Amino acid sequence: MTNDHKAILELTNSVLNGTAAKSDLATLSKLLRENPGLQDVYLSFLDTHAALAWMFRGAESQNTSHGVSSSGGSWVSRGNFVAAIPWFVGVLSLMVAVLAVMRPQIFGGRPLDVVQAVPVVSAAESEQVLAVLVNQAGAKFKDSNSPDGVKIGASDYELQSGVVHVRFLNGTDMVVAAPAKFSVVNDMNVRLDAGNIRAISPPQAKGFTVSTIDARYVDLGTEFGLRIDPETKSSDLLVFDGQVNVEEHQSGRVLSEVFEGGTSRLLGGVEQDAPTLSPEDFPSPSSIGFARWNEHRPAMMKSPGLIALFPFQEGENRKVLQNLVPNGAPNGIIHGARWASGRWLGKDALLFDRDADYVQLEIPGEHEEFTIATWLNLDRLDYQYSVIMNSDHADRGDVHFQFTRQGFPRGGVFVEGGFSDQWIGPRVELKEWTHLASVISMRTKKQSIYINGTQVRSVQYHGSETITPGSCRLGNWLPTGQDAWASRPLRGRIDELAIWNRALSHDEVQQLVEAGRPSLIWKGDGSD
């Protein structure tokens, strides 16, 4: 493999993964223009990625109704679908871009830079994919006005329930809340006949326009919310960031320029006194994640062997951490840790940032198998060890789950005879929401630790022991006695903890990750 060959593959992969800088795109364009022999290598690589992405799409289509899953069905398959979408979007966008570089005659006879090519979709291409569904919660489209699987083309759509996140090939994100009727004209123009949307446009999509019966709303590189009031039928605008020009349909005359924090109302094309609007009045990408998490929680509650599910939602008693599982482990008692924001807007978490912060838990019973799964966000690692959840002592049968100062998760069950282990994965990234799972089976005398669904540590126990967690502390370990490493406070936030009295499979751990992923662009590798 030549250096240029290797560079093509590395650059293409970074673009598909969403980590490429503008300089990377420029380098890729230059290599393709100057080395025609590499173009087949490039297209072959794209074909492979596209084929895999369509495999995901096909699997999803078999399990969905009208293109998007309703609130029923498997809470797992939708997660795999969401995980595959960024890949699919990247493939489509990049294939458009490379055609502009390698086949300039298609785009008017002149070479185009990769960055410039992405938003270009001509009228002749209106039957092609202009956008894709990248996330949803409880979404149901009308039969005759629904996407083709995840594909959005130039057509009319009617969302009857739920919320969807649409991503255009130019990078614009549009979140639509039901009930809504909208039409995609091309990748730069949408018509809104009913409903409530939020649009977030990157610089390359400047000029993205949403039209209503009253006017055209032209985005100048910003974020805004637009709704058709269900009672008055007026067009109501709130600009979150940047500028939106409100233009007359026929003449294109600018009726108003609305800036950050500004609002506008039009009724019959005539300006009216604008109502009081807030960001919470419009759907957001993060609200979809929270809604999806709430939607999937009932299915998770039915998971066999679940003895504790702590959702970390602040209740009337701020000192109690509620366990939702009936007849499971008792509620936790909060000591010092404070309520903070979690993975999404409206989702709570507990912040552990002082040496005496912890939650006291009691995990009763004797177990042959034991699984701990949690979502957390580490701020820093101050001590030799930082605790996720530890039994109060270090006796046979006790359970520990913690980090080393280097960010590697470790711990398990104390057994006579010791253990041997192997590190096979990366450490935890700071300042990122991360899913951790520890799966222990005394039947096989094995333990696996996972970060974001990927196994990072494998343990073989040389003895067997009944697992008896008993009295535990979340976010700390404060045992009695003279232990040089006794102080192990966590520095960060936890916003979900689940415990099973069985060993979850690798697939089940991955399903937990997909069901609770913070957002579409979350990759779980520290690159987002």
XYZ file of C-alpha atoms in Angstrom:
528
model
C 0.000 0.000 0.000
C 1.452 3.367 -1.061
C 1.513 6.387 1.229
C -1.124 8.110 -0.926
C -3.269 4.985 -0.868
C -3.066 4.886 2.920
C -3.764 8.627 3.156
C -6.926 8.266 1.040
C -8.301 5.582 3.344
C -7.413 7.472 6.530
C -8.860 10.780 5.296
C -12.035 9.159 3.995
C -12.535 7.318 7.242
C -12.141 10.527 9.258
C -14.762 12.247 7.082
C -17.180 9.346 7.506
C -16.608 9.418 11.253
C -17.265 13.160 11.380
C -13.804 14.039 12.717
C -12.289 15.608 9.593
C -11.143 19.227 9.634
C -11.461 21.528 6.621
C -7.775 20.985 5.912
C -8.428 17.233 5.730
C -11.164 17.797 3.168
C -8.897 20.016 1.110
C -6.136 17.396 1.181
C -8.588 14.693 0.124
C -9.840 16.823 -2.781
C -6.279 17.520 -3.930
C -5.274 13.846 -3.813
C -8.285 12.807 -5.859
C -7.791 15.516 -8.467
C -4.093 14.840 -8.911
C -4.187 11.026 -8.700
C -6.924 9.571 -10.939
C -5.629 6.096 -10.151
C -6.730 6.521 -6.536
C -10.312 7.326 -7.446
C -11.282 3.654 -7.822
C -9.726 2.915 -4.425
C -11.759 5.731 -2.943
C -15.048 4.647 -4.526
C -14.495 1.034 -3.517
C -13.977 2.152 0.076
C -17.192 4.212 -0.047
C -19.092 1.280 -1.551
C -18.100 -0.903 1.379
C -19.269 1.671 3.925
C -22.487 2.342 2.008
C -23.302 -1.359 1.761
C -22.891 -1.806 5.495
C -24.997 1.260 6.223
C -27.786 -0.026 3.989
C -27.645 -3.364 5.803
C -28.572 -1.447 8.967
C -31.278 0.403 7.097
C -32.748 -2.823 5.726
C -32.858 -4.437 9.131
C -34.645 -1.426 10.548
C -37.191 -1.314 7.726
C -38.247 -4.862 8.467
C -39.177 -3.889 12.022
C -40.819 -0.499 11.552
C -44.125 0.865 10.434
C -44.289 3.739 7.957
C -40.556 4.300 8.088
C -40.213 5.074 11.781
C -40.811 2.869 14.804
C -43.787 3.664 16.929
C -43.560 3.568 20.667
C -44.022 -0.191 20.722
C -41.628 -2.903 19.675
C -38.049 -3.549 20.598
C -36.270 -0.848 22.542
C -33.036 -2.350 21.257
C -33.420 -2.358 17.486
C -34.141 1.366 17.407
C -30.888 2.030 19.199
C -28.887 0.115 16.593
C -30.710 2.089 13.923
C -29.801 5.409 15.538
C -26.172 4.360 15.859
C -25.964 3.566 12.141
C -27.448 6.839 10.894
C -24.407 9.142 11.223
C -22.495 6.597 9.132
C -25.226 6.623 6.492
C -25.371 10.422 6.376
C -21.617 10.628 6.027
C -21.580 8.169 3.138
C -24.288 10.047 1.234
C -22.724 13.464 1.782
C -19.253 12.294 0.894
C -20.380 10.511 -2.278
C -21.988 13.744 -3.481
C -18.780 15.586 -2.656
C -16.453 13.183 -4.448
C -18.586 13.222 -7.583
C -18.114 16.981 -7.639
C -14.337 16.540 -7.477
C -13.961 13.515 -9.753
C -16.779 14.120 -12.248
C -17.034 17.908 -12.506
C -19.161 17.776 -15.644
C -22.054 16.501 -13.531
C -22.069 19.792 -11.619
C -21.783 22.231 -14.474
C -18.351 21.496 -15.924
C -16.032 22.861 -13.245
C -14.329 21.217 -10.269
C -15.837 22.003 -6.902
C -14.191 21.852 -3.528
C -15.482 19.086 -1.257
C -16.903 21.543 1.275
C -18.725 23.511 -1.416
C -20.160 20.436 -3.097
C -22.092 18.970 -0.196
C -25.098 21.347 -0.193
C -25.530 21.347 -4.002
C -28.670 19.465 -5.053
C -30.207 20.393 -8.385
C -33.848 20.158 -9.398
C -33.024 17.092 -11.479
C -31.949 15.348 -8.303
C -35.182 16.005 -6.435
C -36.013 12.282 -6.456
C -32.814 11.490 -4.602
C -32.210 11.391 -0.886
C -32.082 14.944 0.484
C -32.121 14.124 4.189
C -32.412 11.207 6.581
C -34.191 10.515 9.841
C -31.496 10.368 12.475
C -33.492 10.118 15.687
C -37.058 9.779 16.909
C -39.216 9.266 19.936
C -42.698 7.770 19.599
C -42.858 8.851 15.960
C -45.693 7.794 13.672
C -46.256 9.142 10.167
C -49.461 8.993 8.138
C -49.307 6.074 5.691
C -49.528 8.169 2.546
C -47.133 10.860 3.798
C -44.230 8.974 5.321
C -40.489 8.586 4.691
C -39.076 5.624 2.786
C -37.435 3.870 5.700
C -35.003 6.522 6.889
C -34.784 8.324 3.549
C -36.295 11.778 3.062
C -36.826 12.942 -0.513
C -38.730 15.816 -2.100
C -42.242 15.039 -0.863
C -45.010 15.862 1.602
C -44.898 14.421 5.132
C -47.411 14.235 7.969
C -46.164 13.412 11.461
C -49.113 12.273 13.562
C -47.342 11.664 16.869
C -43.934 11.892 18.481
C -40.829 13.856 17.565
C -38.313 13.312 14.747
C -34.845 14.652 14.020
C -34.135 15.163 10.300
C -30.619 15.829 9.041
C -30.138 17.327 5.578
C -27.092 16.558 3.464
C -25.977 20.171 3.831
C -25.672 19.604 7.579
C -28.868 21.355 8.682
C -30.704 19.680 11.547
C -34.464 20.061 11.754
C -36.440 18.742 14.726
C -40.188 18.356 14.154
C -42.850 17.849 16.836
C -46.252 16.353 16.044
C -48.842 17.023 14.925
C -47.066 18.462 11.897
C -47.382 18.705 8.131
C -44.304 19.689 6.164
C -42.869 19.364 2.681
C -39.249 19.000 1.646
C -38.754 20.930 -1.604
C -34.999 20.446 -1.799
C -32.134 20.387 0.672
C -32.347 24.173 1.157
C -36.109 24.669 1.218
C -38.869 23.314 3.434
C -42.532 24.278 3.632
C -44.282 24.109 7.012
C -48.082 23.840 6.883
C -48.684 22.807 10.490
C -46.624 21.982 13.528
C -43.588 23.074 15.449
C -39.945 22.868 14.350
C -36.450 23.848 15.394
C -33.795 24.372 12.694
C -30.047 24.401 13.334
C -27.936 25.314 10.317
C -24.138 25.234 9.916
C -22.285 27.974 8.001
C -22.291 26.028 4.715
C -26.112 25.928 4.799
C -26.555 29.697 5.045
C -29.811 30.557 3.307
C -31.725 27.483 4.462
C -35.372 28.523 4.178
C -38.586 27.415 5.853
C -41.736 28.789 4.235
C -45.199 29.081 5.724
C -48.391 30.426 4.201
C -47.383 33.847 5.566
C -43.729 34.289 4.565
C -40.314 32.784 3.958
C -37.953 32.454 6.927
C -34.384 32.632 5.648
C -31.712 31.400 8.023
C -28.410 33.270 7.908
C -26.425 30.641 9.766
C -28.220 30.296 13.054
C -30.730 28.401 15.172
C -34.407 29.232 15.319
C -37.820 27.857 16.215
C -40.911 28.223 14.039
C -44.459 27.092 14.686
C -47.892 27.359 13.165
C -50.115 28.280 16.090
C -52.852 25.615 16.185
C -55.519 28.120 17.250
C -54.719 31.347 15.392
C -52.862 29.697 12.447
C -50.269 32.448 12.731
C -46.575 31.888 11.973
C -44.547 32.405 15.166
C -40.744 32.742 15.123
C -38.139 32.729 17.900
C -34.448 33.160 17.035
C -32.117 31.391 19.470
C -28.870 32.459 17.843
C -27.803 34.556 14.849
C -30.268 36.089 12.400
C -33.358 35.115 10.409
C -34.808 37.306 7.661
C -38.566 37.209 7.186
C -39.306 37.715 3.476
C -42.429 38.289 1.425
C -43.249 35.364 -0.853
C -43.640 37.045 -4.222
C -41.309 40.023 -4.074
C -38.674 38.658 -1.705
C -38.917 41.936 0.197
C -37.530 41.673 3.730
C -40.385 42.252 6.142
C -38.199 42.056 9.228
C -34.744 41.046 10.404
C -34.972 39.037 13.616
C -31.887 38.571 15.783
C -30.938 36.463 18.805
C -33.757 36.441 21.363
C -36.135 38.175 18.961
C -39.635 37.023 18.056
C -42.066 37.591 15.211
C -45.694 36.791 14.431
C -47.387 36.956 11.039
C -51.069 36.333 10.370
C -52.293 36.502 6.799
C -48.929 37.955 5.857
C -49.413 40.888 8.239
C -47.209 41.484 11.276
C -48.913 41.091 14.654
C -47.801 41.545 18.248
C -45.475 38.648 18.923
C -46.358 36.290 21.789
C -43.976 35.423 24.590
C -41.951 32.433 23.417
C -39.202 30.427 25.109
C -36.754 27.753 23.897
C -38.819 25.129 25.762
C -41.689 25.816 23.336
C -39.739 24.143 20.534
C -38.374 20.599 20.204
C -34.616 20.062 20.403
C -32.259 17.187 19.555
C -31.592 16.604 23.245
C -35.303 16.465 24.070
C -35.600 13.526 21.704
C -32.946 11.629 23.624
C -34.740 12.255 26.919
C -38.105 11.298 25.450
C -36.635 8.132 23.947
C -35.050 7.211 27.294
C -38.413 7.619 29.038
C -40.092 5.650 26.258
C -37.707 2.712 26.647
C -37.697 2.620 30.435
C -40.835 0.424 30.782
C -39.215 -2.234 28.589
C -36.054 -2.067 30.674
C -38.110 -2.531 33.838
C -39.204 -5.912 32.459
C -35.610 -7.076 32.017
C -35.160 -10.430 33.821
C -33.123 -10.266 37.008
C -33.300 -6.474 37.419
C -33.134 -5.716 41.150
C -32.442 -1.970 41.024
C -33.002 0.863 38.581
C -32.064 4.278 39.925
C -33.122 6.855 37.252
C -31.671 9.810 39.215
C -34.751 11.996 39.014
C -35.014 14.456 41.895
C -38.116 13.843 44.005
C -39.859 15.594 46.874
C -37.265 14.260 49.299
C -33.966 15.475 47.839
C -32.016 13.106 50.098
C -33.555 9.940 48.636
C -32.335 8.172 45.491
C -35.377 6.235 44.328
C -35.216 2.647 43.080
C -38.057 2.019 40.621
C -37.980 -1.786 40.889
C -40.799 -3.042 43.163
C -39.583 -5.416 45.869
C -36.005 -4.771 44.793
C -33.158 -3.107 46.646
C -34.127 -0.263 49.023
C -33.916 3.385 48.000
C -30.513 5.022 48.383
C -29.743 7.731 50.947
C -27.847 10.749 49.583
C -25.025 12.175 51.682
C -23.529 15.428 50.401
C -23.900 14.788 46.659
C -25.953 17.499 44.989
C -28.532 17.417 42.224
C -27.267 18.651 38.852
C -28.053 18.315 35.132
C -27.775 14.950 33.407
C -27.432 13.724 29.831
C -30.320 15.802 28.509
C -32.276 18.942 29.305
C -34.692 17.934 32.058
C -32.690 14.860 33.094
C -31.233 14.995 36.599
C -27.916 13.671 37.897
C -25.988 13.664 41.153
C -22.766 15.651 41.338
C -19.948 14.179 43.425
C -17.222 16.795 43.916
C -16.328 16.720 47.626
C -14.425 14.141 49.642
C -17.427 13.199 51.782
C -20.028 12.961 48.984
C -21.673 9.556 48.512
C -24.944 7.647 48.314
C -25.530 4.823 50.779
C -27.007 1.727 49.120
C -28.056 -1.666 50.415
C -27.917 -4.511 47.883
C -29.255 -7.546 49.734
C -29.047 -11.215 48.864
C -26.565 -13.850 47.751
C -25.881 -14.089 44.039
C -24.049 -16.325 41.576
C -24.025 -13.559 38.980
C -24.078 -9.779 39.220
C -24.180 -6.878 36.734
C -23.723 -3.159 37.438
C -24.420 -0.661 34.632
C -24.206 3.117 34.922
C -23.999 6.361 32.970
C -21.493 8.872 34.341
C -19.457 11.913 33.375
C -16.010 12.164 34.997
C -14.554 15.590 35.711
C -11.156 14.405 36.943
C -9.359 11.587 38.754
C -7.824 12.966 41.948
C -6.939 9.778 43.792
C -5.301 6.401 43.291
C -8.828 5.015 42.941
C -12.181 6.720 42.266
C -15.251 4.707 43.175
C -18.308 4.025 41.074
C -19.856 1.581 43.568
C -18.059 -0.369 46.307
C -19.163 -2.599 49.133
C -18.224 -0.876 52.382
C -15.503 -3.423 53.094
C -13.151 -5.729 51.220
C -14.260 -9.120 52.490
C -14.895 -12.265 50.471
C -18.025 -11.807 48.373
C -17.844 -8.010 48.473
C -18.104 -6.104 45.189
C -15.935 -3.189 44.028
C -16.251 -1.140 40.805
C -13.923 1.864 40.433
C -11.346 3.695 38.304
C -7.581 3.882 38.543
C -5.952 7.305 38.423
C -5.226 6.629 34.736
C -8.935 6.223 33.954
C -9.075 2.431 33.629
C -12.127 0.758 35.221
C -11.388 -2.170 37.504
C -12.840 -4.153 40.377
C -14.962 -7.245 40.749
C -15.705 -9.660 43.570
C -13.273 -10.645 46.323
C -12.511 -14.388 46.070
C -10.059 -16.734 47.704
C -7.362 -17.679 45.214
C -7.140 -14.341 43.423
C -7.533 -13.738 39.700
C -5.735 -13.028 36.448
C -6.856 -10.244 34.145
C -6.216 -8.720 30.741
C -6.701 -5.147 29.576
C -8.043 -5.146 26.019
C -9.482 -1.670 25.572
C -9.100 2.078 26.132
C -9.583 4.134 29.266
C -12.506 6.402 30.097
C -12.450 9.904 28.625
C -12.990 12.862 30.937
C -15.813 15.373 30.405
C -17.826 12.886 28.316
C -20.955 10.939 29.141
C -19.842 7.326 29.361
C -21.579 4.006 29.902
C -19.799 1.564 32.236
C -20.791 -2.027 32.933
C -19.286 -4.728 35.144
C -20.560 -8.269 34.504
C -19.566 -11.028 36.960
C -20.410 -14.738 36.779
C -19.252 -17.186 39.424
C -20.701 -19.967 37.268
C -17.944 -19.343 34.728
C -15.590 -17.615 37.198
C -15.300 -14.716 34.752
C -15.828 -10.964 34.747
C -16.058 -8.520 31.854
C -15.917 -4.718 32.086
C -17.327 -2.617 29.254
C -16.918 1.030 28.255
C -19.692 2.219 25.937
C -20.488 -1.363 24.988
C -16.899 -2.342 24.180
C -15.160 -4.892 26.395
C -12.035 -3.366 27.935
C -11.132 -5.814 30.700
C -11.389 -9.582 31.035
C -10.942 -11.340 34.395
C -10.555 -15.031 35.201
C -11.091 -15.899 38.873
C -9.041 -18.718 40.392
C -11.622 -19.402 43.077
C -15.364 -19.191 43.556
C -17.388 -17.108 45.972
C -21.003 -16.183 46.573
C -21.519 -12.537 45.621
C -22.837 -10.552 48.611
C -22.628 -6.767 47.947
C -24.507 -5.803 51.122
C -23.933 -2.266 52.362
C -22.401 -0.202 49.512
C -21.459 3.363 48.720
C -21.962 5.023 45.387
C -19.323 7.589 44.454
C -17.035 6.924 47.433
C -15.470 4.397 49.812
C -15.061 5.264 53.454
C -14.056 2.070 55.257
C -12.780 1.961 58.788
C -9.175 1.049 59.493
C -5.800 2.243 58.285
C -5.927 1.859 54.503
C -3.458 3.964 52.538
C -5.927 4.111 49.647
C -9.104 4.419 51.702
C -10.046 7.841 50.294
C -11.588 7.187 46.881
C -14.142 9.936 46.144
C -15.516 10.280 42.639
C -15.287 13.607 40.815
C -18.149 13.891 38.367
C -21.825 13.160 37.747
C -23.867 9.964 37.694
C -27.355 9.995 36.179
C -28.364 6.320 35.969
C -27.552 3.091 37.806
C -28.999 -0.361 37.128
C -28.194 -3.661 38.865
C -29.083 -7.247 37.886
C -28.678 -10.533 39.730
C -27.582 -12.190 36.505
C -24.787 -11.758 33.967
C -25.853 -9.616 31.019
C -24.561 -10.666 27.609
C -22.340 -8.435 25.493
C -25.304 -7.769 23.195
C -27.462 -6.715 26.129
C -24.794 -4.282 27.321
C -24.568 -2.776 23.840
C -28.344 -2.437 23.798
C -28.227 -0.463 27.038
C -25.699 1.887 25.462
C -27.798 2.484 22.360
C -30.984 3.022 24.369
C -29.323 5.655 26.554
C -26.903 7.333 24.149
C -26.817 11.076 24.945
C -27.346 12.225 21.355
C -26.978 11.322 17.713
C -23.490 12.811 17.429
C -22.257 11.021 20.551
C -19.742 8.453 19.350
C -18.635 7.112 22.683
C -14.959 7.421 21.803
C -14.205 10.922 23.085
C -14.156 12.450 19.599
C -17.482 14.283 19.745
